[in-house]
Amino acid sequence: DVESIRVKFAWLADVAGVRPADAFATHAEKNNGGTVGKGTRGVSSLVMLVRETDSVDENVENAGGADLRGAYEFLRVECCLGVVQTRATLRKHPHVLTKDVHKSMRPALATLRLNVSSDAAAKVIAKYPSVLTLLPETLAAKFFFLRETCGMDAERIEKLVSSSPSILTLSVERNLAPTFSFLKDELHLGESGARAVLAKAPSVFGLRRENVGPKFAFFAERAGRDAAVAIFAKAPSLLGTSLERNIAPTATWIVETCGIVGFGDGGGDENDERISVETKTWDPRAVDVLVSCPSLLGMSVERKLAPTLFFLSRHFPDAPAPILFRAGTFSLRGHVAPRVELLDETNLANRWAPGTFLAWNVAAFCAKTGIDRDAYDEKVRECKARDDDWETGLVPTDVDVSFSHARLTNDAASDEARLGQKKRPGEDERNASASIRLAIRARAEASAPGRDNEPTPAERARARRAAKRRAGLEKE
C-alpha cells in the first residue's frame, strides 16, 4: 500500500543513504516474462528495491522478501564498513540490499577473509560489493590462480585486489589465465615481468588478447622488442589506450618532432632519413625518449605536449628534444612556466639547463635561485589563473597539432591539387613536425640577441650536410 511504500522509501533515503534522485534513474526490466531488450520498460532503482522487498523489519525471518535492514547491518557491522562507508557504497550499488545475506554474502565474505586481511576485505567490498554475490568456490579459484599460477605473495595479492577488486569477478579461463600467459610467453616478459605489469595496471586482466597484441606489435616493429617491453613495463596502463586514436598518432608525432628539433648534436633535419615515417624503424635516440618517458604517450599533443615544447623552445632555442619532452611530464602552468618566467625575471635563465632546474623540488629551487617562496607561490597562482586558451596560444596559428593527426592546414590540399602530385604516406605528419620546428626556430631567432648575422648550430649542421651531399654528387 501507499504507506508501506512511503516507509520503505524513507528508510532507503534516510538510513541506507540511497539517493532520492535514484527514483528517476531507470533500468531495464523484463516485461511479462519477456527478455531484457525487446519489450522492456524502465523502472528506477528505488522502485525495484521497494517492489522486491516486503519489509524493513529488524527480524530477518519475518521479512517476506529481501531483508533490507539485514543486508544494511551486514555491510555495516560484519563487513566493518561503518555507517558512513556503508551509505556511500549503497549510493553507488543499491541493489546489494536485495542479496541474500545467509546464502550469498556471508559465505563470500568468509572466503574473502581467508585470503586477505579484514581491512583489505572491507576495502574490496566498499569499492565493489558485487564480489559478495560470487560463489565461495569461484572466489577461491581466483585467489588460487593469483597465488599459484602468477606466483604472487599474500602482500601483493592484497594490494592487487584492494586497488582493483573487479578482477575477482573475471573468469580464470577466459580472462585471467590467457592474459597472464600472453604477457609471460608471447610478449616474453617472463613471470616476474608479467607480475610487474599486472601489479601496476590490474585492469590489463580485463583486456582481450586481440586488443593488447597490436599495441605491442606497433612498438616492437618500430622501436624493437626490448623497447616495447620497457615501455609497457613502465606504463602498462597504455595497454588499455586506443592504438588508432591515441598511441600511434602521439608516438609518431613525438618521434618526428624529436628528429626535427634535434638531440643536441647540431640540430635536426627534416630530410634526415632516420626520422622519416616511411622507414619502419625509428631513430634509436627518439626511442630512448619514449622508453624514458612512456607516460608521454598518454598525453594530449594539442593541449599538453605541443604547448610545453613551444614554450620551452622559445626560452631555450638550443635545448635538445629529450630535454623538451621530459619537461612535458611536468605541469606547464604549475611547474614549467612559473620556474622559467621567474628565472627570466631574475636574469638566471642561462645559468642552468631546463632538465636541471625542472627536476628540483620547490625548496631546492628557491634555495638555489634565491627566490622567495612566497614569490614562487604567487607566480604559480598567476600562471594557473590564466585563461583556458593560454596553452593553445603558445602554438603558432599556422600549425595544427590536432590530437589525432598533427597536420598542416596551410592549404595543403590546394597545393597538392596545384602541383598535381599525390602525397606519400606519412607526408602530412612529417610536414607538421617540420612546420613546428620552423616555427620554433623563427621565434627563437627573432627573440635571441646577436643572432642576426650569426648562423645557429642547426643552420651550421644543415650547411655541413648540404656540403657533403654536393661533394658526393661531384665525385659521381
Short mmCIF file of C-alpha atoms in Angstrom, two decimals:
data_model
loop_
_atom_site.label_atom_id
_atom_site.label_comp_id
_atom_site.label_asym_id
_atom_site.label_seq_id
_atom_site.Cartn_x
_atom_site.Cartn_y
_atom_site.Cartn_z
CA ASP A 1 0.00 0.00 0.00
CA VAL A 2 0.97 3.67 -0.17
CA GLU A 3 2.02 3.91 3.49
CA SER A 4 4.27 0.85 3.23
CA ILE A 5 5.96 2.27 0.14
CA ARG A 6 6.42 5.62 1.85
CA VAL A 7 8.09 3.96 4.85
CA LYS A 8 10.45 1.97 2.64
CA PHE A 9 11.40 4.99 0.57
CA ALA A 10 12.06 6.99 3.71
CA TRP A 11 14.22 4.24 5.20
CA LEU A 12 16.23 3.78 1.99
CA ALA A 13 16.94 7.51 1.74
CA ASP A 14 17.37 8.39 5.42
CA VAL A 15 19.09 5.29 6.82
CA ALA A 16 20.67 3.38 3.93
CA GLY A 17 21.79 6.56 2.18
CA VAL A 18 20.33 5.70 -1.24
CA ARG A 19 19.81 8.88 -3.25
CA PRO A 20 16.19 10.00 -3.60
CA ALA A 21 17.15 11.03 -7.14
CA ASP A 22 17.57 7.33 -7.94
CA ALA A 23 13.78 7.23 -8.09
CA PHE A 24 14.22 8.75 -11.55
CA ALA A 25 17.21 6.66 -12.71
CA THR A 26 15.77 3.97 -14.97
CA HIS A 27 16.95 0.41 -15.51
CA ALA A 28 15.73 -2.20 -17.98
CA GLU A 29 13.41 -4.83 -16.60
CA LYS A 30 11.68 -7.85 -18.07
CA ASN A 31 8.14 -7.22 -19.25
CA ASN A 32 5.57 -10.00 -18.96
CA GLY A 33 8.21 -12.68 -18.86
CA GLY A 34 9.98 -11.42 -21.98
CA THR A 35 13.71 -10.99 -22.36
CA VAL A 36 15.53 -7.82 -21.50
CA GLY A 37 15.76 -5.66 -24.61
CA LYS A 38 12.61 -6.24 -26.61
CA GLY A 39 9.51 -5.48 -24.60
CA THR A 40 11.31 -3.77 -21.74
CA ARG A 41 10.39 -0.72 -19.76
CA GLY A 42 12.40 1.50 -17.45
CA VAL A 43 11.99 1.45 -13.69
CA SER A 44 14.06 3.18 -11.03
CA SER A 45 16.49 1.62 -8.59
CA LEU A 46 14.35 2.63 -5.65
CA VAL A 47 11.14 1.32 -7.21
CA MET A 48 12.81 -2.02 -7.81
CA LEU A 49 14.06 -2.16 -4.23
CA VAL A 50 10.66 -1.27 -2.81
CA ARG A 51 8.79 -3.69 -5.03
CA GLU A 52 11.21 -6.58 -4.45
CA THR A 53 11.06 -6.27 -0.68
CA ASP A 54 8.16 -6.71 1.68
CA SER A 55 9.59 -5.37 4.91
CA VAL A 56 12.31 -3.42 6.64
CA ASP A 57 11.58 -5.29 9.84
CA GLU A 58 14.59 -5.99 12.04
CA ASN A 59 13.62 -9.66 12.27
CA VAL A 60 15.02 -11.39 9.17
CA GLU A 61 12.64 -14.32 9.44
CA ASN A 62 9.60 -12.05 9.37
CA ALA A 63 10.61 -10.36 6.11
CA GLY A 64 8.58 -11.78 3.25
CA GLY A 65 11.08 -10.60 0.57
CA ALA A 66 14.64 -9.36 0.58
CA ASP A 67 15.68 -8.12 4.01
CA LEU A 68 16.84 -4.54 3.53
CA ARG A 69 17.75 -3.93 7.13
CA GLY A 70 19.58 -7.25 7.45
CA ALA A 71 21.71 -6.51 4.38
CA TYR A 72 22.43 -3.00 5.64
CA GLU A 73 23.53 -4.23 9.06
CA PHE A 74 25.64 -6.99 7.48
CA LEU A 75 27.61 -4.40 5.49
CA ARG A 76 27.89 -2.02 8.41
CA VAL A 77 28.82 -4.48 11.17
CA GLU A 78 30.11 -7.78 9.75
CA CYS A 79 31.94 -6.25 6.81
CA CYS A 80 33.28 -3.49 9.10
CA LEU A 81 32.29 -0.69 6.72
CA GLY A 82 30.70 1.53 9.36
CA VAL A 83 27.78 3.87 8.79
CA VAL A 84 29.46 6.42 6.53
CA GLN A 85 31.11 3.92 4.18
CA THR A 86 28.01 1.71 4.05
CA ARG A 87 25.87 4.63 2.97
CA ALA A 88 28.46 5.68 0.39
CA THR A 89 28.64 2.14 -1.01
CA LEU A 90 24.88 1.78 -1.23
CA ARG A 91 24.56 5.08 -3.06
CA LYS A 92 26.60 3.53 -5.88
CA HIS A 93 25.35 -0.06 -5.56
CA PRO A 94 21.80 0.00 -4.09
CA HIS A 95 20.94 -3.48 -5.39
CA VAL A 96 23.31 -5.08 -2.89
CA LEU A 97 20.47 -4.67 -0.40
CA THR A 98 18.42 -7.27 -2.28
CA LYS A 99 21.07 -10.01 -1.96
CA ASP A 100 20.63 -12.88 0.46
CA VAL A 101 22.88 -12.43 3.49
CA HIS A 102 22.89 -16.07 4.63
CA LYS A 103 23.15 -17.87 1.29
CA SER A 104 25.30 -15.45 -0.69
CA MET A 105 27.05 -12.58 1.08
CA ARG A 106 28.22 -14.19 4.32
CA PRO A 107 29.89 -17.22 2.63
CA ALA A 108 31.61 -14.90 0.15
CA LEU A 109 32.88 -12.71 2.99
CA ALA A 110 34.30 -15.75 4.78
CA THR A 111 36.19 -16.84 1.64
CA LEU A 112 37.46 -13.32 1.11
CA ARG A 113 38.84 -13.14 4.65
CA LEU A 114 40.59 -16.47 4.24
CA ASN A 115 42.74 -14.91 1.53
CA VAL A 116 43.16 -11.26 2.57
CA SER A 117 43.06 -9.34 5.83
CA SER A 118 39.82 -7.96 7.27
CA ASP A 119 40.88 -4.41 6.38
CA ALA A 120 41.59 -5.41 2.78
CA ALA A 121 38.27 -7.27 2.59
CA ALA A 122 36.47 -4.14 3.78
CA LYS A 123 38.21 -2.07 1.05
CA VAL A 124 37.25 -4.60 -1.60
CA ILE A 125 33.59 -4.65 -0.54
CA ALA A 126 33.40 -0.87 -0.23
CA LYS A 127 34.71 -0.40 -3.78
CA TYR A 128 33.00 -3.34 -5.45
CA PRO A 129 30.34 -5.05 -3.31
CA SER A 130 29.38 -7.31 -6.22
CA VAL A 131 32.15 -9.69 -5.04
CA LEU A 132 29.72 -10.69 -2.27
CA THR A 133 27.47 -12.28 -4.88
CA LEU A 134 30.19 -14.70 -6.05
CA LEU A 135 30.16 -18.34 -5.02
CA PRO A 136 32.84 -19.23 -2.43
CA GLU A 137 34.45 -21.78 -4.76
CA THR A 138 34.60 -19.19 -7.55
CA LEU A 139 36.34 -16.67 -5.31
CA ALA A 140 38.74 -19.32 -4.04
CA ALA A 141 39.69 -20.24 -7.63
CA LYS A 142 40.66 -16.61 -8.38
CA PHE A 143 42.93 -16.41 -5.35
CA PHE A 144 44.44 -19.83 -6.14
CA PHE A 145 45.30 -18.61 -9.65
CA LEU A 146 46.94 -15.42 -8.38
CA ARG A 147 48.92 -17.33 -5.77
CA GLU A 148 49.95 -20.48 -7.64
CA THR A 149 49.99 -19.56 -11.34
CA CYS A 150 51.05 -15.92 -11.11
CA GLY A 151 53.37 -16.58 -8.17
CA MET A 152 52.14 -13.60 -6.16
CA ASP A 153 52.69 -13.47 -2.43
CA ALA A 154 49.97 -12.56 0.05
CA GLU A 155 51.01 -8.91 0.26
CA ARG A 156 50.95 -8.40 -3.50
CA ILE A 157 47.60 -10.18 -3.85
CA GLU A 158 46.14 -7.98 -1.13
CA LYS A 159 47.33 -4.80 -2.87
CA LEU A 160 46.10 -6.06 -6.22
CA VAL A 161 42.54 -6.86 -5.18
CA SER A 162 42.29 -3.79 -2.94
CA SER A 163 43.19 -1.45 -5.80
CA SER A 164 41.15 -3.27 -8.45
CA PRO A 165 38.58 -5.60 -6.85
CA SER A 166 36.71 -6.07 -10.13
CA ILE A 167 39.34 -8.62 -11.23
CA LEU A 168 37.75 -11.05 -8.76
CA THR A 169 34.66 -11.11 -10.98
CA LEU A 170 36.66 -12.06 -14.10
CA SER A 171 36.80 -15.63 -15.38
CA VAL A 172 40.02 -17.53 -14.79
CA GLU A 173 39.65 -19.48 -18.03
CA ARG A 174 38.52 -16.60 -20.29
CA ASN A 175 40.38 -13.62 -18.80
CA LEU A 176 42.99 -14.15 -16.10
CA ALA A 177 44.90 -17.17 -17.44
CA PRO A 178 45.03 -16.10 -21.13
CA THR A 179 46.18 -12.57 -20.21
CA PHE A 180 48.94 -13.76 -17.89
CA SER A 181 50.11 -16.36 -20.43
CA PHE A 182 50.14 -13.75 -23.20
CA LEU A 183 52.24 -11.31 -21.17
CA LYS A 184 54.60 -14.00 -19.90
CA ASP A 185 55.16 -16.09 -23.03
CA GLU A 186 54.16 -14.25 -26.19
CA LEU A 187 55.45 -10.86 -25.10
CA HIS A 188 58.44 -12.57 -23.44
CA LEU A 189 58.05 -10.57 -20.25
CA GLY A 190 58.64 -13.62 -18.13
CA GLU A 191 56.77 -14.41 -14.95
CA SER A 192 58.31 -11.54 -12.98
CA GLY A 193 57.69 -9.05 -15.82
CA ALA A 194 54.08 -10.12 -16.20
CA ARG A 195 53.59 -9.78 -12.44
CA ALA A 196 55.09 -6.29 -12.51
CA VAL A 197 52.78 -5.20 -15.33
CA LEU A 198 49.69 -6.58 -13.62
CA ALA A 199 50.67 -5.08 -10.27
CA LYS A 200 50.89 -1.61 -11.85
CA ALA A 201 47.78 -1.96 -14.01
CA PRO A 202 45.42 -4.74 -12.83
CA SER A 203 42.87 -3.59 -15.39
CA VAL A 204 45.03 -5.32 -18.03
CA PHE A 205 43.45 -8.57 -16.80
CA GLY A 206 40.19 -7.41 -18.35
CA LEU A 207 41.67 -6.73 -21.80
CA ARG A 208 41.30 -9.13 -24.68
CA ARG A 209 44.34 -10.62 -26.36
CA GLU A 210 43.37 -9.11 -29.72
CA ASN A 211 43.35 -5.71 -28.01
CA VAL A 212 46.80 -5.97 -26.40
CA GLY A 213 48.70 -7.70 -29.22
CA PRO A 214 48.55 -4.95 -31.88
CA LYS A 215 49.80 -2.31 -29.42
CA PHE A 216 52.85 -4.34 -28.53
CA ALA A 217 53.47 -5.17 -32.20
CA PHE A 218 53.27 -1.47 -33.12
CA PHE A 219 56.24 -0.63 -30.89
CA ALA A 220 58.12 -3.87 -31.47
CA GLU A 221 58.21 -3.28 -35.25
CA ARG A 222 59.34 0.34 -34.99
CA ALA A 223 61.30 0.56 -31.74
CA GLY A 224 62.37 -3.03 -31.17
CA ARG A 225 61.05 -5.71 -28.83
CA ASP A 226 63.20 -4.64 -25.88
CA ALA A 227 61.94 -1.06 -26.14
CA ALA A 228 58.34 -2.26 -26.42
CA VAL A 229 58.75 -4.36 -23.28
CA ALA A 230 60.31 -1.43 -21.42
CA ILE A 231 57.53 0.96 -22.47
CA PHE A 232 54.69 -1.27 -21.34
CA ALA A 233 56.50 -2.43 -18.20
CA LYS A 234 56.87 1.21 -17.12
CA ALA A 235 53.40 2.33 -18.25
CA PRO A 236 51.16 -0.76 -18.52
CA SER A 237 48.05 1.41 -18.47
CA LEU A 238 48.85 2.18 -22.13
CA LEU A 239 47.64 -1.33 -22.96
CA GLY A 240 44.13 -0.05 -22.29
CA THR A 241 44.56 3.02 -24.51
CA SER A 242 43.33 3.16 -28.10
CA LEU A 243 46.10 2.43 -30.60
CA GLU A 244 44.49 4.22 -33.55
CA ARG A 245 43.18 7.30 -31.73
CA ASN A 246 45.90 7.85 -29.13
CA ILE A 247 49.08 5.78 -29.11
CA ALA A 248 50.00 5.67 -32.82
CA PRO A 249 49.46 9.37 -33.68
CA THR A 250 51.08 10.60 -30.47
CA ALA A 251 54.11 8.31 -30.78
CA THR A 252 54.58 9.28 -34.42
CA TRP A 253 54.36 12.98 -33.57
CA ILE A 254 56.93 12.61 -30.78
CA VAL A 255 59.39 10.65 -32.93
CA GLU A 256 59.09 13.04 -35.88
CA THR A 257 59.40 16.13 -33.68
CA CYS A 258 62.40 14.65 -31.87
CA GLY A 259 64.23 14.22 -35.14
CA ILE A 260 63.46 17.73 -36.34
CA VAL A 261 64.19 19.52 -33.06
CA GLY A 262 67.45 17.61 -32.71
CA PHE A 263 69.26 15.72 -29.99
CA GLY A 264 71.90 18.27 -29.02
CA ASP A 265 74.27 17.23 -31.81
CA GLY A 266 73.95 20.22 -34.07
CA GLY A 267 70.23 20.33 -34.64
CA GLY A 268 67.71 18.31 -36.55
CA ASP A 269 66.99 17.98 -40.21
CA GLU A 270 63.58 17.32 -41.68
CA ASN A 271 65.31 15.50 -44.58
CA ASP A 272 67.14 13.06 -42.33
CA GLU A 273 66.08 9.58 -43.45
CA ARG A 274 66.22 8.25 -39.88
CA ILE A 275 63.21 10.35 -38.85
CA SER A 276 61.01 9.59 -41.86
CA VAL A 277 57.74 7.79 -41.18
CA GLU A 278 58.35 5.86 -44.39
CA THR A 279 61.18 3.97 -42.71
CA LYS A 280 59.79 1.29 -40.46
CA THR A 281 62.44 1.60 -37.75
CA TRP A 282 62.51 4.71 -35.58
CA ASP A 283 65.64 6.67 -34.66
CA PRO A 284 67.07 4.95 -31.54
CA ARG A 285 67.54 8.34 -29.89
CA ALA A 286 63.84 9.10 -30.26
CA VAL A 287 63.04 5.61 -28.97
CA ASP A 288 65.10 6.41 -25.87
CA VAL A 289 62.81 9.39 -25.24
CA LEU A 290 59.73 7.14 -25.37
CA VAL A 291 61.33 4.49 -23.15
CA SER A 292 62.46 7.02 -20.54
CA CYS A 293 59.09 8.85 -20.51
CA PRO A 294 56.37 6.43 -21.73
CA SER A 295 53.73 8.49 -19.93
CA LEU A 296 54.06 10.99 -22.82
CA LEU A 297 52.10 8.56 -24.97
CA GLY A 298 49.01 9.06 -22.84
CA MET A 299 49.11 12.87 -23.05
CA SER A 300 47.33 15.22 -25.42
CA VAL A 301 49.52 16.65 -28.18
CA GLU A 302 47.28 19.65 -28.65
CA ARG A 303 46.69 20.58 -25.02
CA LYS A 304 49.87 19.37 -23.34
CA LEU A 305 52.90 18.34 -25.39
CA ALA A 306 52.93 20.95 -28.17
CA PRO A 307 52.34 23.96 -25.84
CA THR A 308 55.10 22.79 -23.48
CA LEU A 309 57.51 22.21 -26.35
CA PHE A 310 56.84 25.64 -27.87
CA PHE A 311 57.05 27.41 -24.52
CA LEU A 312 60.45 25.92 -23.64
CA SER A 313 61.83 26.28 -27.17
CA ARG A 314 61.04 29.98 -27.12
CA HIS A 315 63.13 30.43 -23.97
CA PHE A 316 65.75 27.73 -24.71
CA PRO A 317 66.09 27.57 -28.51
CA ASP A 318 69.06 25.18 -28.40
CA ALA A 319 67.50 22.70 -25.96
CA PRO A 320 67.56 19.13 -27.37
CA ALA A 321 64.42 17.09 -27.88
CA PRO A 322 64.95 14.75 -24.89
CA ILE A 323 65.00 17.72 -22.51
CA LEU A 324 61.94 19.30 -24.08
CA PHE A 325 59.88 16.14 -23.97
CA ARG A 326 60.91 15.16 -20.45
CA ALA A 327 59.64 18.59 -19.43
CA GLY A 328 56.30 17.52 -20.89
CA THR A 329 55.82 15.22 -17.91
CA PHE A 330 55.60 18.29 -15.64
CA SER A 331 52.62 20.61 -15.34
CA LEU A 332 53.05 23.56 -17.70
CA ARG A 333 51.08 26.00 -15.56
CA GLY A 334 52.08 24.68 -12.15
CA HIS A 335 55.74 23.81 -12.70
CA VAL A 336 57.38 24.67 -16.03
CA ALA A 337 56.05 28.17 -16.76
CA PRO A 338 56.46 29.59 -13.21
CA ARG A 339 60.10 28.48 -12.98
CA VAL A 340 61.10 29.62 -16.45
CA GLU A 341 59.45 33.02 -16.02
CA LEU A 342 60.99 33.54 -12.57
CA LEU A 343 64.45 32.73 -13.95
CA ASP A 344 63.89 35.18 -16.79
CA GLU A 345 62.83 37.90 -14.37
CA THR A 346 65.95 37.38 -12.24
CA ASN A 347 68.33 37.03 -15.25
CA LEU A 348 69.21 33.45 -14.28
CA ALA A 349 67.74 31.68 -17.31
CA ASN A 350 71.13 30.85 -18.81
CA ARG A 351 72.66 29.55 -15.61
CA TRP A 352 71.03 26.09 -15.59
CA ALA A 353 69.69 23.75 -18.23
CA PRO A 354 65.90 23.13 -18.19
CA GLY A 355 66.42 19.50 -17.22
CA THR A 356 68.28 20.65 -14.11
CA PHE A 357 66.02 23.28 -12.55
CA LEU A 358 62.81 21.46 -13.51
CA ALA A 359 63.95 18.38 -11.56
CA TRP A 360 64.44 20.30 -8.30
CA ASN A 361 61.74 20.29 -5.68
CA VAL A 362 60.28 23.65 -4.68
CA ALA A 363 62.54 24.10 -1.64
CA ALA A 364 65.70 23.33 -3.65
CA PHE A 365 64.63 25.64 -6.49
CA CYS A 366 64.05 28.56 -4.13
CA ALA A 367 67.29 27.90 -2.23
CA LYS A 368 69.48 27.66 -5.34
CA THR A 369 67.93 30.63 -7.14
CA GLY A 370 67.45 32.87 -4.12
CA ILE A 371 63.77 33.35 -4.99
CA ASP A 372 61.42 33.83 -2.06
CA ARG A 373 58.90 31.02 -1.53
CA ASP A 374 56.02 33.48 -1.39
CA ALA A 375 57.08 34.93 -4.75
CA TYR A 376 57.27 31.40 -6.17
CA ASP A 377 53.77 30.55 -4.93
CA GLU A 378 52.43 33.81 -6.29
CA LYS A 379 53.89 33.08 -9.73
CA VAL A 380 52.31 29.61 -9.69
CA ARG A 381 48.92 31.12 -8.85
CA GLU A 382 49.36 33.68 -11.62
CA CYS A 383 50.13 31.00 -14.22
CA LYS A 384 47.23 28.82 -13.13
CA ALA A 385 44.85 31.77 -13.25
CA ARG A 386 45.50 32.43 -16.94
CA ASP A 387 42.60 31.81 -19.29
CA ASP A 388 41.94 28.43 -20.83
CA ASP A 389 43.29 29.46 -24.24
CA TRP A 390 46.76 30.29 -22.92
CA GLU A 391 48.27 26.90 -23.81
CA THR A 392 46.85 26.82 -27.32
CA GLY A 393 48.03 30.40 -27.83
CA LEU A 394 51.62 29.22 -27.41
CA VAL A 395 51.39 27.27 -30.65
CA PRO A 396 51.58 29.39 -33.85
CA THR A 397 48.27 29.71 -35.66
CA ASP A 398 49.70 28.30 -38.89
CA VAL A 399 50.40 24.94 -37.24
CA ASP A 400 47.63 22.47 -36.48
CA VAL A 401 48.63 19.86 -33.92
CA SER A 402 45.32 18.08 -33.55
CA PHE A 403 45.38 15.07 -31.27
CA SER A 404 44.52 12.52 -33.91
CA HIS A 405 46.94 13.63 -36.63
CA ALA A 406 49.37 16.54 -36.39
CA ARG A 407 48.85 18.22 -39.74
CA LEU A 408 49.50 21.47 -41.52
CA THR A 409 46.44 23.47 -42.50
CA ASN A 410 48.08 25.99 -44.83
CA ASP A 411 46.06 24.95 -47.88
CA ALA A 412 47.87 21.62 -48.23
CA ALA A 413 45.03 20.22 -50.27
CA SER A 414 45.11 23.09 -52.75
CA ASP A 415 48.90 22.81 -53.05
CA GLU A 416 48.57 19.14 -53.84
CA ALA A 417 45.96 19.80 -56.49
CA ARG A 418 48.03 22.65 -57.97
CA LEU A 419 51.15 20.51 -58.23
CA GLY A 420 49.19 17.52 -59.45
CA GLN A 421 51.10 15.28 -57.09
CA LYS A 422 49.86 12.64 -54.72
CA LYS A 423 51.13 12.77 -51.15
CA ARG A 424 53.34 9.99 -49.97
CA PRO A 425 52.35 8.03 -46.84
CA GLY A 426 53.24 9.93 -43.71
CA GLU A 427 53.85 13.21 -45.56
CA ASP A 428 51.24 15.06 -43.50
CA GLU A 429 52.85 14.02 -40.23
CA ARG A 430 56.35 14.90 -41.48
CA ASN A 431 55.24 18.32 -42.75
CA ALA A 432 53.51 19.04 -39.46
CA SER A 433 56.63 18.26 -37.47
CA ALA A 434 58.74 20.33 -39.85
CA SER A 435 56.38 23.26 -39.52
CA ILE A 436 56.57 23.04 -35.76
CA ARG A 437 60.37 23.12 -35.87
CA LEU A 438 60.39 26.02 -38.35
CA ALA A 439 58.01 28.00 -36.16
CA ILE A 440 60.16 27.30 -33.09
CA ARG A 441 63.30 28.34 -34.93
CA ALA A 442 61.67 31.54 -36.26
CA ARG A 443 60.52 32.57 -32.79
CA ALA A 444 63.89 31.79 -31.22
CA GLU A 445 65.86 33.68 -33.84
CA ALA A 446 63.55 36.67 -33.66
CA SER A 447 63.97 36.98 -29.89
CA ALA A 448 67.59 35.86 -29.43
CA PRO A 449 70.19 38.69 -29.30
CA GLY A 450 73.19 38.59 -31.63
CA ARG A 451 71.59 36.09 -34.00
CA ASP A 452 71.00 38.48 -36.92
CA ASN A 453 74.22 37.63 -38.77
CA GLU A 454 75.44 34.58 -36.86
CA PRO A 455 74.10 31.18 -38.01
CA THR A 456 72.55 28.91 -35.42
CA PRO A 457 74.03 25.45 -34.63
CA ALA A 458 71.17 23.88 -36.57
CA GLU A 459 71.90 26.06 -39.60
CA ARG A 460 75.60 25.20 -39.46
CA ALA A 461 74.75 21.49 -39.26
CA ARG A 462 72.45 21.70 -42.27
CA ALA A 463 75.13 23.58 -44.20
CA ARG A 464 77.69 20.87 -43.45
CA ARG A 465 75.29 18.13 -44.57
CA ALA A 466 74.46 20.04 -47.76
CA ALA A 467 78.19 20.46 -48.50
CA LYS A 468 78.76 16.72 -48.04
CA ARG A 469 75.89 15.92 -50.39
CA ARG A 470 77.27 18.29 -53.03
CA ALA A 471 80.75 16.76 -52.66
CA GLY A 472 79.30 13.30 -53.14
CA LEU A 473 77.48 14.35 -56.30
CA GLU A 474 80.62 15.93 -57.74
CA LYS A 475 82.59 12.70 -57.19
CA GLU A 476 79.95 10.74 -59.05
#
